[in-house]
N, CA, C and O atoms as a DFTB+ gen file, in Angstrom:
620 C
 N C O
     1  1      27.477     -17.490      38.092
     2  2      27.822     -16.327      38.648
     3  2      27.454     -15.143      37.343
     4  3      26.930     -14.053      37.570
     5  1      27.812     -15.582      36.111
     6  2      27.528     -14.672      35.086
     7  2      26.336     -14.436      34.962
     8  3      25.776     -13.342      35.028
     9  1      25.705     -15.889      34.698
    10  2      24.123     -15.770      34.768
    11  2      23.228     -14.836      35.645
    12  3      22.079     -14.433      35.461
    13  1      24.105     -14.622      36.640
    14  2      23.124     -13.837      37.673
    15  2      23.060     -12.329      37.609
    16  3      22.278     -11.525      38.115
    17  1      24.371     -12.157      36.652
    18  2      24.875     -11.091      36.845
    19  2      24.091     -10.126      35.396
    20  3      24.089      -8.906      35.235
    21  1      23.398     -11.360      34.384
    22  2      22.734     -10.816      33.334
    23  2      21.363     -10.511      33.805
    24  3      20.610      -9.558      33.605
    25  1      21.258     -11.655      34.522
    26  2      19.416     -11.530      35.117
    27  2      19.582     -10.241      35.844
    28  3      18.485      -9.683      35.842
    29  1      20.464      -9.531      36.460
    30  2      20.517      -8.538      37.496
    31  2      20.540      -7.267      36.328
    32  3      19.900      -6.225      36.468
    33  1      21.275      -7.532      35.341
    34  2      21.379      -6.457      34.206
    35  2      19.716      -6.309      33.577
    36  3      19.033      -5.285      33.558
    37  1      19.483      -7.173      33.268
    38  2      17.778      -7.393      32.423
    39  2      17.066      -6.431      33.545
    40  3      16.578      -5.370      33.156
    41  1      17.001      -6.781      34.908
    42  2      15.888      -6.184      35.764
    43  2      16.339      -4.626      35.898
    44  3      15.518      -3.709      35.877
    45  1      17.567      -4.459      36.021
    46  2      17.849      -2.931      36.187
    47  2      17.564      -2.422      34.540
    48  3      17.071      -1.306      34.381
    49  1      17.832      -3.123      33.544
    50  2      17.645      -2.274      32.273
    51  2      15.853      -2.160      32.274
    52  3      15.341      -1.064      32.049
    53  1      15.174      -3.117      32.485
    54  2      13.647      -2.953      32.559
    55  2      12.834      -2.226      33.500
    56  3      11.681      -1.884      33.241
    57  1      13.545      -1.933      34.821
    58  2      13.298      -0.782      35.849
    59  2      13.431       0.585      34.915
    60  3      12.548       1.366      34.562
    61  1      14.966       0.591      34.623
    62  2      15.206       2.063      34.190
    63  2      14.480       2.363      32.657
    64  3      14.169       3.516      32.357
    65  1      14.258       1.296      31.785
    66  2      13.615       1.804      30.758
    67  2      11.851       2.060      31.077
    68  3      11.044       2.821      30.543
    69  1      11.724       1.153      32.080
    70  2      10.071       1.375      32.617
    71  2       8.824       0.553      31.589
    72  3       7.671       0.266      31.911
    73  1       9.447       0.339      30.426
    74  2       8.155      -0.153      29.325
    75  2       7.742       1.006      28.536
    76  3       7.046       0.866      27.529
    77  1       8.149       2.164      28.959
    78  2       7.687       3.424      28.195
    79  2       8.654       3.518      26.913
    80  3       8.080       3.837      25.872
    81  1       9.867       3.317      26.847
    82  2      10.702       3.491      25.616
    83  2      10.493       2.421      24.520
    84  3      11.028       2.362      23.413
    85  1       9.347       1.365      25.239
    86  2       9.226       0.354      24.174
    87  2      10.261      -0.617      23.796
    88  3      10.252      -1.300      22.772
    89  1      11.203      -0.617      24.768
    90  2      12.361      -1.545      24.745
    91  2      12.074      -2.832      25.830
    92  3      12.525      -2.938      26.971
    93  1      11.505      -3.431      25.366
    94  2      11.100      -4.702      26.059
    95  2      12.126      -5.796      25.933
    96  3      12.672      -6.424      26.839
    97  1      12.316      -5.926      24.316
    98  2      13.345      -7.433      23.983
    99  2      14.781      -7.073      24.848
   100  3      15.048      -7.952      25.667
   101  1      15.485      -6.245      24.818
   102  2      16.836      -5.989      25.491
   103  2      16.499      -6.727      27.238
   104  3      17.205      -7.645      27.655
   105  1      15.639      -6.291      27.860
   106  2      15.544      -6.905      29.406
   107  2      15.350      -8.093      29.357
   108  3      16.037      -8.890      29.997
   109  1      14.114      -8.528      28.378
   110  2      13.886      -9.766      28.430
   111  2      14.884     -10.863      27.775
   112  3      14.634     -12.053      27.970
   113  1      15.785     -10.560      27.156
   114  2      16.767     -10.992      26.343
   115  2      18.101     -11.264      27.367
   116  3      18.792     -12.276      27.481
   117  1      18.183      -9.947      28.069
   118  2      19.453     -10.549      29.039
   119  2      18.825     -11.426      30.255
   120  3      19.527     -12.303      30.758
   121  1      17.600     -11.211      30.695
   122  2      17.128     -12.261      31.886
   123  2      17.156     -13.592      31.240
   124  3      17.558     -14.566      31.876
   125  1      16.686     -13.707      29.810
   126  2      16.469     -15.278      29.565
   127  2      17.735     -15.752      29.522
   128  3      17.935     -16.859      30.022
   129  1      19.006     -14.910      28.832
   130  2      20.250     -15.406      28.894
   131  2      21.047     -15.877      30.149
   132  3      21.772     -16.864      30.272
   133  1      20.703     -14.864      31.089
   134  2      21.102     -15.334      32.584
   135  2      20.510     -16.654      32.792
   136  3      21.168     -17.687      32.912
   137  1      19.143     -16.565      32.831
   138  2      18.606     -18.034      33.121
   139  2      19.308     -18.967      32.604
   140  3      20.007     -19.695      33.308
   141  1      19.212     -19.112      31.027
   142  2      19.966     -20.282      30.586
   143  2      21.478     -20.196      30.863
   144  3      21.949     -21.332      30.809
   145  1      22.262     -19.414      31.096
   146  2      23.646     -19.435      31.442
   147  2      23.631     -20.092      33.224
   148  3      24.550     -20.836      33.567
   149  1      22.741     -19.795      34.022
   150  2      22.512     -20.291      35.197
   151  2      22.106     -21.689      35.031
   152  3      22.686     -22.494      35.760
   153  1      21.292     -22.106      34.278
   154  2      20.992     -23.456      33.981
   155  2      22.328     -24.244      33.405
   156  3      22.772     -25.321      33.805
   157  1      22.702     -23.625      32.633
   158  2      23.875     -24.656      31.962
   159  2      25.094     -24.399      33.059
   160  3      25.960     -25.263      32.921
   161  1      25.342     -23.622      33.916
   162  2      26.106     -23.784      35.050
   163  2      25.959     -24.853      35.982
   164  3      26.949     -25.387      36.483
   165  1      24.434     -25.311      36.332
   166  2      24.146     -26.078      37.209
   167  2      24.552     -27.614      36.429
   168  3      25.375     -28.463      36.774
   169  1      23.705     -27.578      35.360
   170  2      24.216     -28.590      34.667
   171  2      25.412     -28.962      34.789
   172  3      25.574     -29.912      35.555
   173  1      26.580     -28.418      34.152
   174  2      27.966     -28.376      34.194
   175  2      28.621     -28.980      35.590
   176  3      29.283     -30.017      35.577
   177  1      28.391     -28.300      36.670
   178  2      28.491     -28.876      37.838
   179  2      28.067     -30.103      38.426
   180  3      28.599     -30.649      39.392
   181  1      27.033     -30.522      37.755
   182  2      26.431     -32.156      38.133
   183  2      27.257     -32.835      37.501
   184  3      28.036     -33.573      38.104
   185  1      27.259     -32.711      35.957
   186  2      28.362     -33.412      35.312
   187  2      29.555     -33.743      35.480
   188  3      30.150     -34.688      34.962
   189  1      30.049     -32.741      36.429
   190  2      31.411     -32.893      36.714
   191  2      31.372     -34.061      38.025
   192  3      32.261     -34.896      38.193
   193  1      30.531     -33.965      38.626
   194  2      30.552     -34.744      39.456
   195  2      30.042     -36.229      39.152
   196  3      29.794     -36.809      40.209
   197  1      29.884     -36.769      38.374
   198  2      29.447     -37.856      37.713
   199  2      30.506     -39.026      37.473
   200  3      31.163     -38.983      36.432
   201  1      30.651     -39.765      38.115
   202  2      32.073     -40.412      37.679
   203  2      32.366     -40.720      36.478
   204  3      33.439     -40.301      36.043
   205  1      31.653     -41.388      35.765
   206  2      32.016     -42.069      34.505
   207  2      31.941     -40.687      33.561
   208  3      32.738     -40.546      32.633
   209  1      31.155     -39.907      33.796
   210  2      31.551     -38.603      32.911
   211  2      33.090     -37.922      33.036
   212  3      33.784     -37.419      32.153
   213  1      33.318     -38.077      34.277
   214  2      34.430     -37.531      34.501
   215  2      35.808     -38.340      34.038
   216  3      36.820     -37.753      33.656
   217  1      35.693     -39.630      34.125
   218  2      36.767     -40.310      33.543
   219  2      36.716     -40.125      31.844
   220  3      37.829     -40.129      31.318
   221  1      35.916     -40.013      31.215
   222  2      35.739     -39.654      30.265
   223  2      36.011     -38.308      29.616
   224  3      36.369     -38.122      28.453
   225  1      35.779     -37.389      30.568
   226  2      36.318     -35.773      30.176
   227  2      37.725     -36.034      30.537
   228  3      38.431     -35.855      29.545
   229  1      38.502     -36.440      31.725
   230  2      39.967     -36.486      31.854
   231  2      40.452     -37.193      30.736
   232  3      41.467     -36.736      30.211
   233  1      39.912     -38.275      30.228
   234  2      40.528     -39.138      29.183
   235  2      40.741     -38.059      27.541
   236  3      41.605     -38.155      26.670
   237  1      39.964     -37.427      27.616
   238  2      39.621     -36.492      26.529
   239  2      40.227     -35.110      26.701
   240  3      40.578     -34.411      25.750
   241  1      40.321     -34.788      27.891
   242  2      41.055     -33.520      28.485
   243  2      42.148     -33.124      27.797
   244  3      42.988     -34.014      27.659
   245  1      42.453     -31.893      27.236
   246  2      43.792     -31.605      27.073
   247  2      43.944     -30.195      27.409
   248  3      42.933     -29.494      27.462
   249  1      45.033     -29.729      27.630
   250  2      45.652     -28.149      27.839
   251  2      44.961     -27.434      27.029
   252  3      44.715     -27.785      25.875
   253  1      44.495     -26.130      27.660
   254  2      43.554     -25.145      27.092
   255  2      44.621     -24.592      25.750
   256  3      45.813     -24.379      25.974
   257  1      44.162     -24.447      24.698
   258  2      44.585     -23.987      23.229
   259  2      44.100     -22.912      23.119
   260  3      42.979     -22.810      23.617
   261  1      44.684     -21.667      22.451
   262  2      44.666     -20.402      21.892
   263  2      42.965     -20.458      21.283
   264  3      42.753     -21.572      20.805
   265  1      41.852     -19.621      21.201
   266  2      41.272     -19.836      20.597
   267  2      41.161     -19.236      19.380
   268  3      40.085     -19.291      18.785
   269  1      42.322     -18.540      18.805
   270  2      42.509     -18.748      17.187
   271  2      42.983     -19.823      16.638
   272  3      43.005     -19.928      15.412
   273  1      43.528     -20.986      17.610
   274  2      44.126     -22.121      16.902
   275  2      42.684     -22.729      16.577
   276  3      42.248     -23.051      15.471
   277  1      42.189     -22.788      17.555
   278  2      40.761     -23.705      17.347
   279  2      39.889     -23.063      16.385
   280  3      39.720     -23.760      15.385
   281  1      39.227     -21.850      16.373
   282  2      39.065     -21.701      15.277
   283  2      39.683     -21.950      13.879
   284  3      39.050     -22.233      12.862
   285  1      40.822     -21.821      13.979
   286  2      41.590     -22.408      12.445
   287  2      41.117     -23.667      12.139
   288  3      40.676     -24.099      11.074
   289  1      41.300     -24.314      13.444
   290  2      41.123     -25.873      12.963
   291  2      39.493     -26.314      13.031
   292  3      39.172     -27.496      13.156
   293  1      38.741     -25.487      12.958
   294  2      37.223     -25.945      12.857
   295  2      37.016     -26.286      11.565
   296  3      36.464     -27.383      11.478
   297  1      37.283     -25.687      10.367
   298  2      37.210     -26.433       9.054
   299  2      38.093     -27.846       8.768
   300  3      37.654     -28.632       7.928
   301  1      39.127     -28.095       9.359
   302  2      39.959     -29.308       8.961
   303  2      39.064     -30.135      10.004
   304  3      38.889     -31.265       9.549
   305  1      38.416     -29.957      11.287
   306  2      37.717     -30.873      11.999
   307  2      36.626     -31.415      11.511
   308  3      36.145     -32.530      11.713
   309  1      36.127     -30.191      10.586
   310  2      34.570     -30.899      10.150
   311  2      34.821     -31.605       8.868
   312  3      34.017     -32.432       8.438
   313  1      35.928     -31.296       8.245
   314  2      36.232     -32.223       6.901
   315  2      36.465     -33.503       7.349
   316  3      35.880     -34.534       7.017
   317  1      37.416     -33.346       8.174
   318  2      37.902     -34.956       8.618
   319  2      36.902     -35.682       9.405
   320  3      36.909     -36.908       9.520
   321  1      35.856     -34.732      10.060
   322  2      34.973     -36.050      10.872
   323  2      33.749     -36.232       9.380
   324  3      33.204     -37.329       9.258
   325  1      33.469     -35.279       8.509
   326  2      32.738     -35.959       7.435
   327  2      33.333     -37.151       6.521
   328  3      32.753     -38.114       6.019
   329  1      34.698     -36.756       6.476
   330  2      35.211     -38.039       5.599
   331  2      35.391     -38.969       6.509
   332  3      36.097     -39.867       6.048
   333  1      34.950     -39.226       8.000
   334  2      35.023     -40.626       8.913
   335  2      36.522     -40.677       9.319
   336  3      36.805     -41.771       9.808
   337  1      37.755     -39.647       9.246
   338  2      38.624     -39.789       9.422
   339  2      39.229     -39.178      11.137
   340  3      40.295     -39.255      11.749
   341  1      38.182     -38.714      11.345
   342  2      38.364     -38.139      12.837
   343  2      37.623     -39.079      13.708
   344  3      36.403     -38.922      13.768
   345  1      38.263     -40.196      14.511
   346  2      37.848     -41.144      15.389
   347  2      37.088     -40.748      16.565
   348  3      36.036     -41.182      17.035
   349  1      37.928     -39.757      16.948
   350  2      37.285     -39.175      18.126
   351  2      35.661     -38.681      18.346
   352  3      34.901     -38.820      19.305
   353  1      35.489     -38.045      17.015
   354  2      34.461     -37.548      16.886
   355  2      33.270     -38.324      15.883
   356  3      33.612     -38.448      14.707
   357  1      31.944     -38.838      16.249
   358  2      31.254     -39.362      15.415
   359  2      30.198     -38.390      14.264
   360  3      29.696     -37.270      14.362
   361  1      30.177     -39.312      13.319
   362  2      29.538     -38.532      12.601
   363  2      28.255     -37.860      12.579
   364  3      28.029     -36.888      11.859
   365  1      27.336     -38.431      13.445
   366  2      26.019     -38.026      13.606
   367  2      26.498     -36.571      14.442
   368  3      25.726     -35.664      14.129
   369  1      27.526     -36.131      15.383
   370  2      27.917     -34.923      15.695
   371  2      27.295     -34.025      14.486
   372  3      26.242     -33.436      14.729
   373  1      27.870     -33.890      13.232
   374  2      27.798     -33.030      12.270
   375  2      26.304     -32.738      11.908
   376  3      25.954     -31.588      11.641
   377  1      25.520     -33.672      11.901
   378  2      24.227     -33.880      11.708
   379  2      23.395     -33.035      13.050
   380  3      22.360     -32.390      12.878
   381  1      23.925     -33.160      14.069
   382  2      23.318     -32.506      15.078
   383  2      23.522     -31.087      15.091
   384  3      22.626     -30.262      15.270
   385  1      25.124     -30.752      14.830
   386  2      25.209     -29.282      14.427
   387  2      24.443     -28.662      13.565
   388  3      23.728     -27.680      13.761
   389  1      24.620     -29.292      12.559
   390  2      23.696     -28.930      11.296
   391  2      22.081     -28.500      11.808
   392  3      21.518     -27.410      11.709
   393  1      21.652     -29.612      12.306
   394  2      20.132     -29.460      12.827
   395  2      20.288     -28.275      13.593
   396  3      19.452     -27.396      13.380
   397  1      21.315     -28.017      14.575
   398  2      21.159     -26.955      15.622
   399  2      21.037     -25.675      14.865
   400  3      20.268     -24.770      15.188
   401  1      21.870     -25.652      13.802
   402  2      21.790     -24.222      13.053
   403  2      20.694     -23.585      12.051
   404  3      20.313     -22.461      11.725
   405  1      20.319     -25.297      11.665
   406  2      18.787     -25.007      10.626
   407  2      17.864     -24.457      11.928
   408  3      17.062     -23.576      11.620
   409  1      17.878     -24.855      13.299
   410  2      16.961     -24.465      14.130
   411  2      16.988     -23.316      14.232
   412  3      15.950     -22.681      14.043
   413  1      18.064     -22.733      14.533
   414  2      18.598     -21.171      15.008
   415  2      18.214     -19.933      13.918
   416  3      18.037     -18.736      14.144
   417  1      18.149     -20.755      12.533
   418  2      17.998     -19.629      11.255
   419  2      16.566     -19.611      10.878
   420  3      16.058     -18.640      10.318
   421  1      15.740     -20.982      11.271
   422  2      14.567     -20.760      10.775
   423  2      13.394     -20.118      11.605
   424  3      13.413     -20.130      12.835
   425  1      12.585     -19.675      11.027
   426  2      11.613     -18.943      12.067
   427  2      10.507     -20.085      12.814
   428  3       9.767     -19.740      13.736
   429  1      10.524     -20.973      12.457
   430  2       9.781     -22.208      13.070
   431  2      10.594     -22.624      14.316
   432  3      11.750     -23.023      14.180
   433  1       9.929     -22.526      15.685
   434  2      10.776     -22.639      16.766
   435  2       9.919     -23.676      17.807
   436  3       8.731     -23.381      17.677
   437  1      10.056     -24.645      18.672
   438  2       9.121     -25.260      19.651
   439  2       8.874     -24.382      20.672
   440  3       8.215     -24.990      21.516
   441  1       9.091     -23.171      21.039
   442  2       8.668     -22.290      21.879
   443  2       8.886     -20.819      20.680
   444  3       9.804     -20.482      19.932
   445  1       7.502     -20.236      21.007
   446  2       7.175     -19.124      19.821
   447  2       8.106     -18.123      20.509
   448  3       8.302     -18.163      21.723
   449  1       8.803     -17.019      19.512
   450  2       9.458     -16.233      19.818
   451  2       8.753     -15.010      20.513
   452  3       9.476     -14.218      21.118
   453  1       7.208     -14.769      20.467
   454  2       6.516     -13.587      20.896
   455  2       6.053     -13.897      22.444
   456  3       5.278     -13.136      23.023
   457  1       6.626     -15.158      23.110
   458  2       6.520     -15.259      24.245
   459  2       7.485     -14.847      25.257
   460  3       8.549     -15.465      25.226
   461  1       7.355     -13.930      26.160
   462  2       8.402     -13.265      26.675
   463  2       9.182     -14.187      27.781
   464  3       8.697     -14.960      28.607
   465  1      10.392     -13.890      27.556
   466  2      11.755     -14.881      28.564
   467  2      11.542     -16.257      28.003
   468  3      12.542     -16.962      28.145
   469  1      10.665     -16.770      27.484
   470  2      10.295     -18.494      27.090
   471  2      10.874     -18.535      25.499
   472  3      11.673     -19.332      25.008
   473  1      10.275     -17.542      24.956
   474  2      10.434     -17.804      23.416
   475  2      12.122     -17.843      23.010
   476  3      12.626     -18.837      22.488
   477  1      12.891     -16.610      23.334
   478  2      14.207     -16.478      22.817
   479  2      15.018     -17.551      23.927
   480  3      16.235     -17.370      23.973
   481  1      14.548     -18.484      24.691
   482  2      15.189     -18.996      25.933
   483  2      15.786     -20.154      25.159
   484  3      16.982     -20.440      25.217
   485  1      14.891     -20.805      24.433
   486  2      15.181     -22.222      23.327
   487  2      16.092     -21.730      22.575
   488  3      16.964     -22.589      22.446
   489  1      16.464     -20.382      21.757
   490  2      17.502     -20.137      20.841
   491  2      18.615     -19.854      21.447
   492  3      19.668     -20.140      20.877
   493  1      18.635     -19.279      22.637
   494  2      19.883     -18.962      23.364
   495  2      20.428     -20.443      23.796
   496  3      21.612     -20.669      23.549
   497  1      19.664     -21.455      24.412
   498  2      20.165     -22.724      24.651
   499  2      20.704     -23.346      23.701
   500  3      21.712     -24.052      23.744
   501  1      20.023     -23.091      22.794
   502  2      20.228     -24.438      21.584
   503  2      21.737     -23.365      20.874
   504  3      22.774     -23.959      20.579
   505  1      21.662     -22.263      20.741
   506  2      23.039     -21.351      20.095
   507  2      24.216     -21.597      21.124
   508  3      25.392     -21.635      20.760
   509  1      23.795     -21.769      22.488
   510  2      25.126     -21.807      23.682
   511  2      25.349     -23.272      23.361
   512  3      26.560     -23.483      23.284
   513  1      24.767     -24.149      23.187
   514  2      24.951     -25.737      23.209
   515  2      25.846     -25.644      22.186
   516  3      27.008     -25.601      22.589
   517  1      25.677     -25.585      20.688
   518  2      26.279     -25.412      19.344
   519  2      27.735     -24.708      19.726
   520  3      28.801     -25.316      19.630
   521  1      27.617     -23.354      20.168
   522  2      29.202     -22.735      20.202
   523  2      30.067     -23.394      21.013
   524  3      31.194     -23.703      20.624
   525  1      29.540     -23.717      22.422
   526  2      30.396     -24.645      23.178
   527  2      30.989     -25.977      22.772
   528  3      32.184     -26.268      22.825
   529  1      29.884     -26.833      22.313
   530  2      30.009     -28.179      21.615
   531  2      31.377     -28.037      20.396
   532  3      32.418     -28.683      20.277
   533  1      30.832     -26.950      19.654
   534  2      31.784     -26.834      18.603
   535  2      33.366     -26.042      19.391
   536  3      34.442     -26.227      18.821
   537  1      33.325     -25.465      20.285
   538  2      34.617     -24.992      20.854
   539  2      35.493     -26.277      21.550
   540  3      36.695     -26.502      21.401
   541  1      34.775     -26.838      22.138
   542  2      35.235     -28.168      23.313
   543  2      35.933     -29.042      21.968
   544  3      37.099     -29.431      22.017
   545  1      35.103     -29.267      20.858
   546  2      35.652     -30.576      20.002
   547  2      36.669     -29.930      19.428
   548  3      37.773     -30.431      19.641
   549  1      36.632     -28.878      18.702
   550  2      37.782     -28.209      18.075
   551  2      39.306     -28.314      18.888
   552  3      40.393     -28.705      18.461
   553  1      38.892     -27.778      20.286
   554  2      40.065     -27.914      21.315
   555  2      40.461     -29.273      21.144
   556  3      41.620     -29.443      20.765
   557  1      39.708     -30.338      21.354
   558  2      40.257     -31.632      21.594
   559  2      40.962     -32.265      20.070
   560  3      41.706     -33.243      20.015
   561  1      40.535     -31.477      18.963
   562  2      41.155     -32.002      17.866
   563  2      42.365     -31.182      17.212
   564  3      43.094     -31.603      16.314
   565  1      42.427     -30.146      17.726
   566  2      43.922     -29.604      17.907
   567  2      44.807     -30.301      19.149
   568  3      46.035     -30.370      19.098
   569  1      44.323     -30.610      19.834
   570  2      45.195     -31.898      20.931
   571  2      45.581     -32.768      20.529
   572  3      46.731     -33.156      20.733
   573  1      44.491     -33.522      19.625
   574  2      44.901     -35.041      18.932
   575  2      45.974     -34.498      17.792
   576  3      46.951     -35.197      17.527
   577  1      45.801     -33.463      17.248
   578  2      46.647     -33.515      15.852
   579  2      48.209     -32.658      16.279
   580  3      49.145     -32.463      15.504
   581  1      48.149     -32.356      17.349
   582  2      49.180     -31.855      17.776
   583  2      50.720     -32.595      17.878
   584  3      50.802     -33.417      18.792
   585  1      51.768     -32.430      17.171
   586  2      52.941     -33.468      17.487
   587  2      53.320     -33.280      19.090
   588  3      53.205     -32.354      19.892
   589  1      53.915     -34.858      19.153
   590  2      53.765     -35.094      20.585
   591  2      55.305     -34.561      20.827
   592  3      56.270     -34.514      20.064
   593  1      55.128     -34.165      22.259
   594  2      56.703     -33.642      22.721
   595  2      57.835     -34.613      22.930
   596  3      57.633     -35.775      23.282
   597  1      59.038     -34.109      22.704
   598  2      60.130     -34.981      22.748
   599  2      60.409     -34.953      24.116
   600  3      60.116     -34.032      24.878
   601  1      61.202     -36.381      24.513
   602  2      61.374     -36.366      25.632
   603  2      62.101     -35.720      26.252
   604  3      63.252     -35.974      25.895
   605  1      62.056     -34.749      27.274
   606  2      62.849     -34.100      28.024
   607  2      62.909     -32.604      27.717
   608  3      63.827     -31.897      28.135
   609  1      61.737     -32.074      26.853
   610  2      61.585     -31.034      26.436
   611  2      60.213     -30.367      27.326
   612  3      59.433     -31.077      27.960
   613  1      60.137     -29.257      27.251
   614  2      58.991     -28.354      28.138
   615  2      57.941     -27.833      27.168
   616  3      58.309     -27.432      26.063
   617  1      56.812     -27.816      27.470
   618  2      55.703     -27.491      26.718
   619  2      55.647     -25.921      27.063
   620  3      54.765     -25.213      26.575
């Protein structure tokens, strides 16, 4: 839904600017972000329907935590994972996150940025994956390190 809104906003900005203002990057970026979010939404819907992944997600699912708590837990989660003290998260995940970060800041891309829509799309996809996976894993880490509620008490 939000992806479609971004695509529509990109088209509107492209029509309003008309290319005369030299502002082609904003509409292209909006359209690419919208397409990326649309693809991510479709993939998420498909993944929710796969029974094995649904069982894993149900096992690891935790109540929604505040974004501030998850952000504060991020350094501790990264440290614990690097030391091998976080059994829920394998060490190779840190390597994948580091690789994604290097890819985002490096000038070398699989798809060159000068290609409209396509060039920025790979960066948007990698950045979206990096942020969503960090956010999800920090939520799992916060839930795993939360003290167990006492019997009879409400959360």
